[in-house]
Amino acid sequence: MNISVIGTGYVGLVSGVALSEVGHHVTCLDINEEKVAQLLRGESPIYEPGIEEMMKRNIKSGHLHFTTDYKEACDEADALYIAVGTPEKEDGTADLRFVKAVVDSVAANLTDAITVVIKSTVPVGTNDWVQSLFDEQAEVVVNVVSNPEFLREGSAIHDTFYGDRIIIGADNQEAGDVVAAINKSFDIPIFRTDRRSAEMIKYAANAFLATKISYINEISNMCDIMNANVEDVAKGMGMDKRIGSGFLNAGIGYGGSCFPKDTSALLKQAEAQGMPFPLMRAVIDTNADQQLKLIDKAEDRFGSLKGKKIAVLGLSFKPNTDDMRAAPSIPVTSRLILDGAEVTAYDPIAMNAAKNVLPKAITYAESVKECIQDAEVIFILTEWKEILSDLLSLIQDNNKKVVLFDGRNSYGYQELKDISLVEYYSIGRPLLTNQLEKVSY
Ligand code: UDX
């Protein structure tokens, strides 16, 4: 089929590339000319393992094309995907400005009946609203179908081809059939429902995963107090199939482009209907507190962090991405600088992006080795393999005692037991902390 995808952010680009890979003819549109020129050269504007090879292959075979021209994107398209951003507004609601702008441009350029697929995460009722806009503005029949996206950054290509389900929300049977036919080659179970339920599935799923994380983080805080080990607790919980083991890793909270924005948007949608949803409020508040857990632990250990030389390892919100949106490194480094610490930071991929959002007083190192060289204290904020694999041996080689605050529970007792130079603190694992000797400063 001929498919156009509007918006070449994470969701749009990955969807467009994947649809071309399964044999559709895909035109991706973005209004950013520079970005489109880059894409036409086969260069990905996002860091995502595997995407560039797939892009290049499909550009070469003629299945994938990029444009800034709405007429080109609308002509001959059997289906048109809307995959633009719905960022969080200051009041926590989703900003639908970009969706509206796309609808206006598409409506003005359509010459044939078409199925419009909304991939962007949008508040419940948005698909109905978009349908009414097309009904008013377009001169041809448009059927709007909800098809939310569940891919994770860093494993987006894998998730697209091996996802657990594809959700199709259609109020028009034939339009739903079109989207089911487009997705047939992915060989992933398809669940069909109405548009509003599909929109709600996306929010409910993301908010549930965020709830799991905040829940295990609160349990980790209890484990700290009560001398239990949250890793074993999570393992024991996850063995119950009704609970499941995924998303039970305690740490310094969730970040990224989805969970923070979607939990806020869900809460705001409930509140707008007069429903307070205290559970969602607690998930969000718990996460904000959890992001500063390492600072609490460091303050307990040292009293004041003023003048301390602190190495911060990992800045992106999770490994395998350069995305800094809502990354715990933002509140953590801001607090460290405010408290008067001397901060040196390193991230394998996100350093350029980080420089735009982190406090200016931070010094950046070119490697883990350089970052920890003079440090008395090390914070691990993101569990990049590149950071974790060498860190303990680099500390030994450096021959200088350090206090290590690990926000991602990266090391087990076995790995630490022979490392005499580290005093180690992690999240919800007090036994590990106590087993290591205190460094005197
Ligand atoms: C998430 C959803 O997983 C995906 O389905 C949706 O489409 C977009 O939002 P993403 O934000 O890319 O994907 O990352 P994910 O891997 O889900 O992690 C989100 C955050 O939760 C990260 O900050 C991660 O460090 C944190 N996390 C995840 C935990 O703290 N503990 C866990 O057990 C899992």
Coordinates of C-alpha atoms and ligand atoms in Angstrom, one line a residue:
M1 CA 0.0 0.0 0.0
N2 CA 1.0 3.7 -0.3
I3 CA 1.4 5.1 3.1
S4 CA 2.4 8.6 4.3
V5 CA 3.6 9.3 7.7
I6 CA 3.5 12.9 9.0
G7 CA 6.2 13.7 11.6
T8 CA 9.7 12.1 11.7
G9 CA 10.2 12.1 15.5
Y10 CA 10.8 8.8 17.3
V11 CA 7.4 7.3 16.6
G12 CA 7.0 8.6 13.0
L13 CA 10.4 7.7 11.8
V14 CA 10.5 4.2 13.3
S15 CA 6.9 3.5 12.1
G16 CA 7.7 4.8 8.6
V17 CA 10.9 2.8 8.3
A18 CA 9.3 -0.4 9.6
L19 CA 6.3 0.0 7.3
S20 CA 8.7 0.3 4.3
E21 CA 10.6 -2.7 5.6
V22 CA 7.5 -4.9 5.4
G23 CA 6.9 -3.9 1.8
H24 CA 4.7 -0.8 1.8
H25 CA 5.6 2.3 -0.2
V26 CA 6.2 5.0 2.5
T27 CA 6.6 8.7 2.2
C28 CA 7.6 10.4 5.5
L29 CA 6.9 14.1 5.8
D30 CA 8.4 16.6 8.1
I31 CA 8.2 20.4 7.9
N32 CA 11.8 20.8 9.0
E33 CA 13.8 21.0 5.7
E34 CA 17.2 20.4 7.2
K35 CA 15.9 17.2 8.9
V36 CA 14.4 16.0 5.6
A37 CA 17.6 16.7 3.7
Q38 CA 19.5 14.6 6.4
L39 CA 17.0 11.8 6.1
L40 CA 17.2 11.8 2.3
R41 CA 21.0 11.2 2.7
G42 CA 20.1 8.1 4.8
E43 CA 21.2 9.7 8.1
S44 CA 19.0 9.2 11.2
P45 CA 18.4 12.4 13.3
I46 CA 17.7 10.1 16.3
Y47 CA 20.1 7.7 18.0
E48 CA 18.4 4.4 17.7
P49 CA 20.3 1.1 17.2
G50 CA 19.6 -0.5 13.7
I51 CA 17.5 2.3 12.2
E52 CA 20.0 3.8 9.9
E53 CA 20.8 0.5 8.1
M54 CA 17.1 -0.2 7.6
M55 CA 16.5 3.4 6.3
K56 CA 19.3 3.1 3.8
R57 CA 18.1 -0.3 2.6
N58 CA 14.6 0.9 2.0
I59 CA 15.6 4.2 0.4
K60 CA 17.7 2.3 -2.0
S61 CA 15.0 -0.2 -2.9
G62 CA 12.6 2.7 -3.5
H63 CA 10.2 1.8 -0.6
L64 CA 11.1 4.8 1.5
H65 CA 11.0 8.5 0.6
F66 CA 11.1 11.8 2.5
T67 CA 9.5 15.1 1.7
T68 CA 8.4 18.5 3.1
D69 CA 5.5 18.7 0.6
Y70 CA 2.0 18.0 1.8
K71 CA 0.7 17.6 -1.7
E72 CA 3.2 14.9 -2.4
A73 CA 2.4 13.1 0.9
C74 CA -1.4 13.3 0.2
D75 CA -1.5 12.3 -3.5
E76 CA -2.0 8.6 -4.0
A77 CA -1.8 7.7 -0.3
D78 CA -4.1 4.9 0.8
A79 CA -3.5 5.7 4.5
L80 CA -1.9 8.7 6.2
Y81 CA -0.4 8.3 9.7
I82 CA -0.2 11.3 12.1
A83 CA 2.8 10.8 14.3
V84 CA 3.7 14.3 15.5
G85 CA 4.5 15.2 19.1
T86 CA 1.9 15.9 21.8
P87 CA 4.2 17.6 24.4
E88 CA 3.2 18.3 27.9
K89 CA 1.9 21.9 28.4
E90 CA 2.8 23.8 31.6
D91 CA -0.5 22.7 33.2
G92 CA 0.3 19.0 32.6
T93 CA -2.2 18.6 29.7
A94 CA -1.2 17.4 26.2
D95 CA -0.5 20.1 23.6
L96 CA -2.5 19.2 20.5
R97 CA -1.3 22.2 18.4
F98 CA 0.9 20.0 16.1
V99 CA -1.9 17.5 15.5
K100 CA -4.3 20.4 14.6
A101 CA -1.7 21.9 12.2
V102 CA -1.3 18.5 10.4
V103 CA -5.1 18.1 10.1
D104 CA -5.4 21.5 8.5
S105 CA -2.6 20.9 6.0
V106 CA -3.8 17.4 5.1
A107 CA -7.4 18.4 4.7
A108 CA -6.4 21.2 2.3
N109 CA -4.4 18.7 0.1
L110 CA -6.6 15.6 0.0
T111 CA -8.1 14.7 -3.4
D112 CA -9.3 11.1 -2.6
A113 CA -11.0 9.2 0.2
I114 CA -8.4 8.1 2.8
T115 CA -7.9 6.4 6.2
V116 CA -6.1 8.6 8.7
V117 CA -4.3 6.7 11.4
I118 CA -3.4 8.5 14.7
K119 CA -0.2 7.1 16.2
S120 CA 0.6 10.1 18.4
T121 CA -0.4 9.6 22.1
V122 CA -3.5 11.7 22.4
P123 CA -6.1 12.3 25.1
V124 CA -9.3 10.3 25.0
G125 CA -11.7 11.9 22.5
T126 CA -9.0 13.4 20.3
N127 CA -9.6 10.9 17.5
D128 CA -13.3 11.9 17.5
W129 CA -12.3 15.6 17.5
V130 CA -9.9 15.0 14.5
Q131 CA -12.7 13.1 12.7
S132 CA -15.0 16.1 13.2
L133 CA -12.3 18.5 11.9
F134 CA -11.9 16.4 8.7
D135 CA -15.7 16.1 8.3
E136 CA -15.8 20.0 8.3
Q137 CA -12.7 20.7 6.3
A138 CA -12.0 17.9 3.8
E139 CA -13.8 17.6 0.5
V140 CA -13.4 13.8 0.5
V141 CA -14.4 11.0 2.9
V142 CA -11.8 10.6 5.7
N143 CA -12.0 7.9 8.4
V144 CA -9.9 8.3 11.5
V145 CA -8.5 5.3 13.2
S146 CA -6.5 5.1 16.5
N147 CA -3.4 3.0 16.4
P148 CA -1.3 3.8 19.5
E149 CA 2.4 3.1 19.6
F150 CA 4.2 1.1 22.3
L151 CA 7.8 1.2 21.2
R152 CA 10.6 1.9 23.7
E153 CA 13.5 4.2 22.8
G154 CA 16.7 2.3 22.3
S155 CA 14.8 -0.9 21.3
A156 CA 12.3 0.7 19.0
I157 CA 13.0 -1.4 15.9
H158 CA 12.9 -4.6 17.9
D159 CA 9.7 -3.5 19.6
T160 CA 8.0 -2.7 16.3
F161 CA 8.8 -6.1 14.9
Y162 CA 8.3 -8.2 18.1
G163 CA 5.6 -6.2 19.9
D164 CA 3.1 -7.9 22.2
R165 CA 0.0 -6.5 20.4
I166 CA -1.2 -4.0 17.9
I167 CA -4.2 -2.0 19.0
I168 CA -6.6 -0.7 16.4
G169 CA -9.4 1.6 17.5
A170 CA -12.0 2.2 14.7
D171 CA -15.5 3.3 14.7
N172 CA -15.8 2.4 11.1
Q173 CA -15.3 -1.3 10.3
E174 CA -13.8 -0.8 6.8
A175 CA -11.2 1.8 8.0
G176 CA -10.2 -0.6 10.8
D177 CA -9.8 -3.4 8.2
V178 CA -7.4 -1.1 6.2
V179 CA -5.2 -0.6 9.2
A180 CA -5.4 -4.4 10.1
A181 CA -4.3 -5.1 6.5
I182 CA -1.4 -2.7 6.7
N183 CA -0.2 -4.4 9.9
K184 CA -0.7 -8.0 8.8
S185 CA 3.0 -8.6 7.8
F186 CA 4.2 -7.8 11.3
D187 CA 2.7 -11.0 12.5
I188 CA 1.8 -9.6 15.9
P189 CA -1.6 -10.2 17.6
I190 CA -4.1 -7.5 16.7
F191 CA -6.7 -6.3 19.1
R192 CA -9.6 -4.3 17.7
T193 CA -11.7 -1.9 19.7
D194 CA -13.4 1.5 19.4
R195 CA -11.4 4.7 19.1
R196 CA -11.8 6.0 22.7
S197 CA -10.9 2.6 24.2
A198 CA -7.7 2.5 22.0
E199 CA -6.7 5.9 23.2
M200 CA -7.3 4.9 26.8
I201 CA -5.3 1.6 26.4
K202 CA -2.2 3.7 25.6
Y203 CA -2.5 5.9 28.7
A204 CA -3.6 3.1 30.9
A205 CA -0.7 0.9 29.9
N206 CA 2.0 3.5 30.3
A207 CA 0.6 4.8 33.5
F208 CA 0.4 1.2 34.8
L209 CA 4.1 0.6 34.0
A210 CA 5.0 3.9 35.7
T211 CA 2.9 2.8 38.7
K212 CA 4.8 -0.5 38.9
I213 CA 8.1 1.5 39.0
S214 CA 7.0 3.9 41.7
Y215 CA 5.6 1.0 43.7
I216 CA 8.8 -0.9 43.7
N217 CA 10.7 2.3 44.4
E218 CA 8.6 2.9 47.5
I219 CA 9.2 -0.8 48.5
S220 CA 12.9 -0.2 48.0
N221 CA 12.8 2.7 50.4
M222 CA 11.1 0.5 53.0
C223 CA 13.8 -2.2 52.3
D224 CA 16.5 0.4 53.1
I225 CA 14.9 1.1 56.4
M226 CA 14.0 -2.5 57.3
N227 CA 17.2 -4.2 56.1
A228 CA 15.7 -6.2 53.2
N229 CA 17.0 -6.5 49.7
V230 CA 14.6 -5.1 47.0
E231 CA 16.2 -7.1 44.2
D232 CA 15.2 -10.3 45.9
V233 CA 11.9 -8.9 46.9
A234 CA 11.2 -7.9 43.2
K235 CA 12.3 -11.4 42.0
G236 CA 10.0 -13.1 44.5
M237 CA 7.1 -10.9 43.6
G238 CA 7.7 -11.3 39.8
M239 CA 7.6 -15.1 40.0
D240 CA 3.8 -14.6 40.6
K241 CA 2.5 -14.6 37.0
R242 CA -0.3 -12.3 38.0
I243 CA 2.4 -9.7 38.9
G244 CA 5.1 -10.4 36.3
S245 CA 8.7 -9.6 36.6
G246 CA 9.0 -6.6 34.2
F247 CA 9.3 -3.0 35.3
L248 CA 10.2 -4.0 38.9
N249 CA 13.7 -2.6 38.8
A250 CA 14.1 -0.2 41.7
G251 CA 16.2 2.9 40.9
I252 CA 16.2 6.6 40.7
G253 CA 12.8 6.8 39.0
Y254 CA 11.5 6.9 35.5
G255 CA 12.2 9.6 32.9
G256 CA 11.9 10.0 29.2
S257 CA 9.4 11.3 26.7
C258 CA 6.4 9.1 27.7
F259 CA 5.9 8.1 31.3
P260 CA 6.2 11.6 32.9
K261 CA 4.1 13.2 30.2
D262 CA 1.5 10.4 30.0
T263 CA 1.0 10.1 33.7
S264 CA 0.4 13.9 34.0
A265 CA -1.9 13.9 31.0
L266 CA -4.0 11.0 32.4
L267 CA -4.3 12.7 35.7
K268 CA -5.3 15.9 34.1
Q269 CA -7.9 14.2 31.9
A270 CA -9.4 12.6 35.1
E271 CA -9.4 15.9 37.0
A272 CA -11.0 17.7 34.1
Q273 CA -13.9 15.3 34.5
G274 CA -14.1 15.9 38.3
M275 CA -12.3 12.7 39.2
P276 CA -9.2 13.3 41.4
F277 CA -7.3 10.0 40.8
P278 CA -5.1 10.2 43.9
L279 CA -3.2 7.0 42.9
M280 CA -1.8 8.7 39.7
R281 CA -0.9 11.8 41.8
A282 CA 1.1 9.5 44.2
V283 CA 2.9 7.8 41.3
I284 CA 4.1 11.1 40.0
D285 CA 5.1 12.5 43.4
T286 CA 6.9 9.3 44.4
N287 CA 8.9 9.5 41.1
A288 CA 9.9 13.1 41.8
D289 CA 11.2 12.2 45.3
Q290 CA 12.9 9.1 44.0
Q291 CA 14.9 11.0 41.5
L292 CA 16.7 12.7 44.4
K293 CA 17.3 9.5 46.4
L294 CA 21.0 9.4 45.8
I295 CA 21.3 13.0 47.0
D296 CA 19.5 12.1 50.2
K297 CA 21.9 9.1 50.7
A298 CA 24.9 11.3 49.9
E299 CA 23.8 14.0 52.4
D300 CA 23.2 11.3 55.1
R301 CA 26.7 10.1 54.5
F302 CA 28.6 13.4 54.3
G303 CA 26.4 16.0 55.9
S304 CA 27.2 18.6 53.2
L305 CA 28.3 18.1 49.6
K306 CA 29.9 21.5 49.4
G307 CA 33.3 21.3 47.6
K308 CA 33.0 17.5 47.1
K309 CA 34.5 16.3 43.7
I310 CA 31.7 14.3 42.2
A311 CA 31.8 12.2 39.0
V312 CA 28.3 11.7 37.5
L313 CA 28.2 8.7 35.1
G314 CA 25.3 8.4 32.7
L315 CA 23.1 11.4 31.8
S316 CA 20.4 10.2 29.4
F317 CA 17.1 9.0 30.9
K318 CA 18.1 5.4 30.1
P319 CA 20.8 3.6 28.2
N320 CA 21.0 3.3 24.4
T321 CA 19.5 6.7 23.8
D322 CA 20.6 10.3 23.7
D323 CA 17.3 11.5 25.0
M324 CA 17.5 13.8 28.0
R325 CA 13.8 14.4 28.4
A326 CA 12.9 14.2 32.1
A327 CA 16.2 12.4 32.8
P328 CA 17.0 12.1 36.6
S329 CA 20.4 13.6 35.8
I330 CA 18.6 17.0 35.5
P331 CA 17.3 17.3 39.1
V332 CA 20.4 15.4 40.5
T333 CA 23.0 17.6 38.9
S334 CA 21.0 20.8 39.6
R335 CA 20.9 19.9 43.3
L336 CA 24.6 18.9 43.3
I337 CA 25.6 22.3 41.8
L338 CA 23.2 24.1 44.1
D339 CA 24.8 22.3 47.1
G340 CA 28.3 23.5 46.0
A341 CA 29.7 20.3 44.7
E342 CA 32.3 20.2 41.8
V343 CA 30.6 18.0 39.2
T344 CA 32.3 16.2 36.3
A345 CA 30.0 14.3 34.0
Y346 CA 30.2 11.7 31.3
D347 CA 27.7 9.9 29.0
P348 CA 28.7 7.7 26.0
I349 CA 26.1 9.3 23.7
A350 CA 24.0 12.0 25.4
M351 CA 26.7 14.6 26.2
N352 CA 25.9 17.1 23.5
A353 CA 22.2 16.9 24.3
A354 CA 23.0 17.2 28.0
K355 CA 25.0 20.4 27.7
N356 CA 21.9 22.2 26.6
V357 CA 19.8 21.2 29.7
L358 CA 22.2 20.6 32.6
P359 CA 23.7 23.4 34.8
K360 CA 26.5 25.3 33.0
A361 CA 28.9 24.8 36.0
I362 CA 29.3 21.1 35.1
T363 CA 32.6 20.0 33.5
Y364 CA 32.4 17.2 30.9
A365 CA 34.9 14.3 30.6
E366 CA 35.7 12.4 27.4
S367 CA 35.7 9.0 29.1
V368 CA 34.8 7.1 32.2
K369 CA 38.4 7.1 33.2
E370 CA 38.8 10.9 32.9
C371 CA 35.5 11.4 34.7
I372 CA 36.5 9.5 37.8
Q373 CA 40.1 10.5 37.9
D374 CA 39.9 13.1 40.7
A375 CA 36.5 12.1 42.1
E376 CA 35.9 11.4 45.8
V377 CA 32.3 10.5 45.1
I378 CA 30.8 8.7 42.0
F379 CA 27.1 8.8 41.1
I380 CA 25.8 6.2 38.6
L381 CA 22.6 7.6 37.1
T382 CA 22.2 5.5 33.9
E383 CA 23.2 1.9 33.5
W384 CA 25.1 2.1 30.2
K385 CA 27.1 -1.1 29.6
E386 CA 30.1 0.9 28.5
I387 CA 30.2 2.6 31.9
L388 CA 29.5 -0.4 34.1
S389 CA 31.8 -2.9 32.4
D390 CA 35.0 -1.0 33.2
L391 CA 34.2 1.1 36.2
L392 CA 35.3 -1.1 39.0
S393 CA 38.6 -2.0 37.4
L394 CA 39.2 1.7 36.6
I395 CA 38.6 2.6 40.2
Q396 CA 41.1 -0.1 41.3
D397 CA 43.6 1.2 38.7
N398 CA 43.1 4.8 39.9
N399 CA 44.2 3.6 43.4
K400 CA 42.0 6.1 45.2
K401 CA 39.2 5.4 47.6
V402 CA 35.7 6.5 46.5
V403 CA 32.2 6.5 47.7
L404 CA 30.0 5.1 45.0
F405 CA 26.2 5.9 44.9
D406 CA 24.6 3.6 42.4
G407 CA 21.1 4.8 41.3
R408 CA 20.5 1.7 39.1
N409 CA 21.6 -1.2 41.3
S410 CA 24.2 -2.1 38.7
Y411 CA 26.5 -4.3 40.8
G412 CA 26.0 -7.4 42.9
Y413 CA 27.9 -8.5 46.0
Q414 CA 30.0 -11.0 44.0
E415 CA 31.4 -8.2 41.8
L416 CA 32.1 -5.9 44.7
K417 CA 33.5 -8.2 47.3
D418 CA 37.1 -8.0 46.1
I419 CA 37.0 -4.2 45.4
S420 CA 38.6 -2.7 48.5
L421 CA 38.5 0.8 47.3
V422 CA 34.8 1.4 47.1
E423 CA 32.3 2.2 49.8
Y424 CA 29.0 1.4 48.0
Y425 CA 25.4 2.6 48.3
S426 CA 22.6 1.5 46.1
I427 CA 18.8 1.6 46.1
G428 CA 16.9 -0.7 48.6
R429 CA 19.9 -3.0 49.2
P430 CA 21.1 -2.1 52.7
L431 CA 22.9 -5.5 53.2
L432 CA 25.2 -4.7 50.3
T433 CA 26.0 -1.3 51.7
N434 CA 26.9 -2.6 55.1
Q435 CA 29.2 -5.3 53.9
L436 CA 31.7 -2.8 52.5
E437 CA 34.1 -0.8 54.6
K438 CA 33.6 2.9 55.2
V439 CA 36.0 5.3 53.5
S440 CA 37.3 8.1 55.7
Y441 CA 37.1 11.6 54.4
Ligands
UDX1 C1 8.0 3.7 27.5 C2 7.2 2.4 27.3 O1 7.9 1.3 27.7 C3 6.7 2.3 25.8 O2 5.9 1.2 25.7 C4 6.0 3.6 25.4 O3 5.7 3.5 24.0 C5 6.9 4.8 25.6 O4 7.3 4.8 27.0 P1 10.6 4.4 27.0 O5 10.2 5.7 27.6 O6 11.3 4.4 25.7 O7 9.2 3.6 26.7 O8 11.4 3.6 28.1 P2 11.3 2.4 29.1 O9 12.3 1.4 28.7 O10 9.9 1.9 29.2 O11 11.8 3.1 30.4 C6 11.1 4.2 30.9 C7 11.8 4.7 32.2 O12 11.5 3.8 33.3 C8 13.3 4.8 32.2 O13 13.7 6.0 32.8 C9 13.8 3.6 32.9 O14 15.1 3.8 33.5 C10 12.7 3.4 34.0 N1 12.5 2.1 34.5 C11 12.1 1.1 33.6 C12 12.8 1.8 35.8 O15 13.2 2.7 36.6 N2 12.6 0.5 36.3 C13 12.1 -0.5 35.5 O16 11.9 -1.6 36.0 C14 11.9 -0.2 34.1

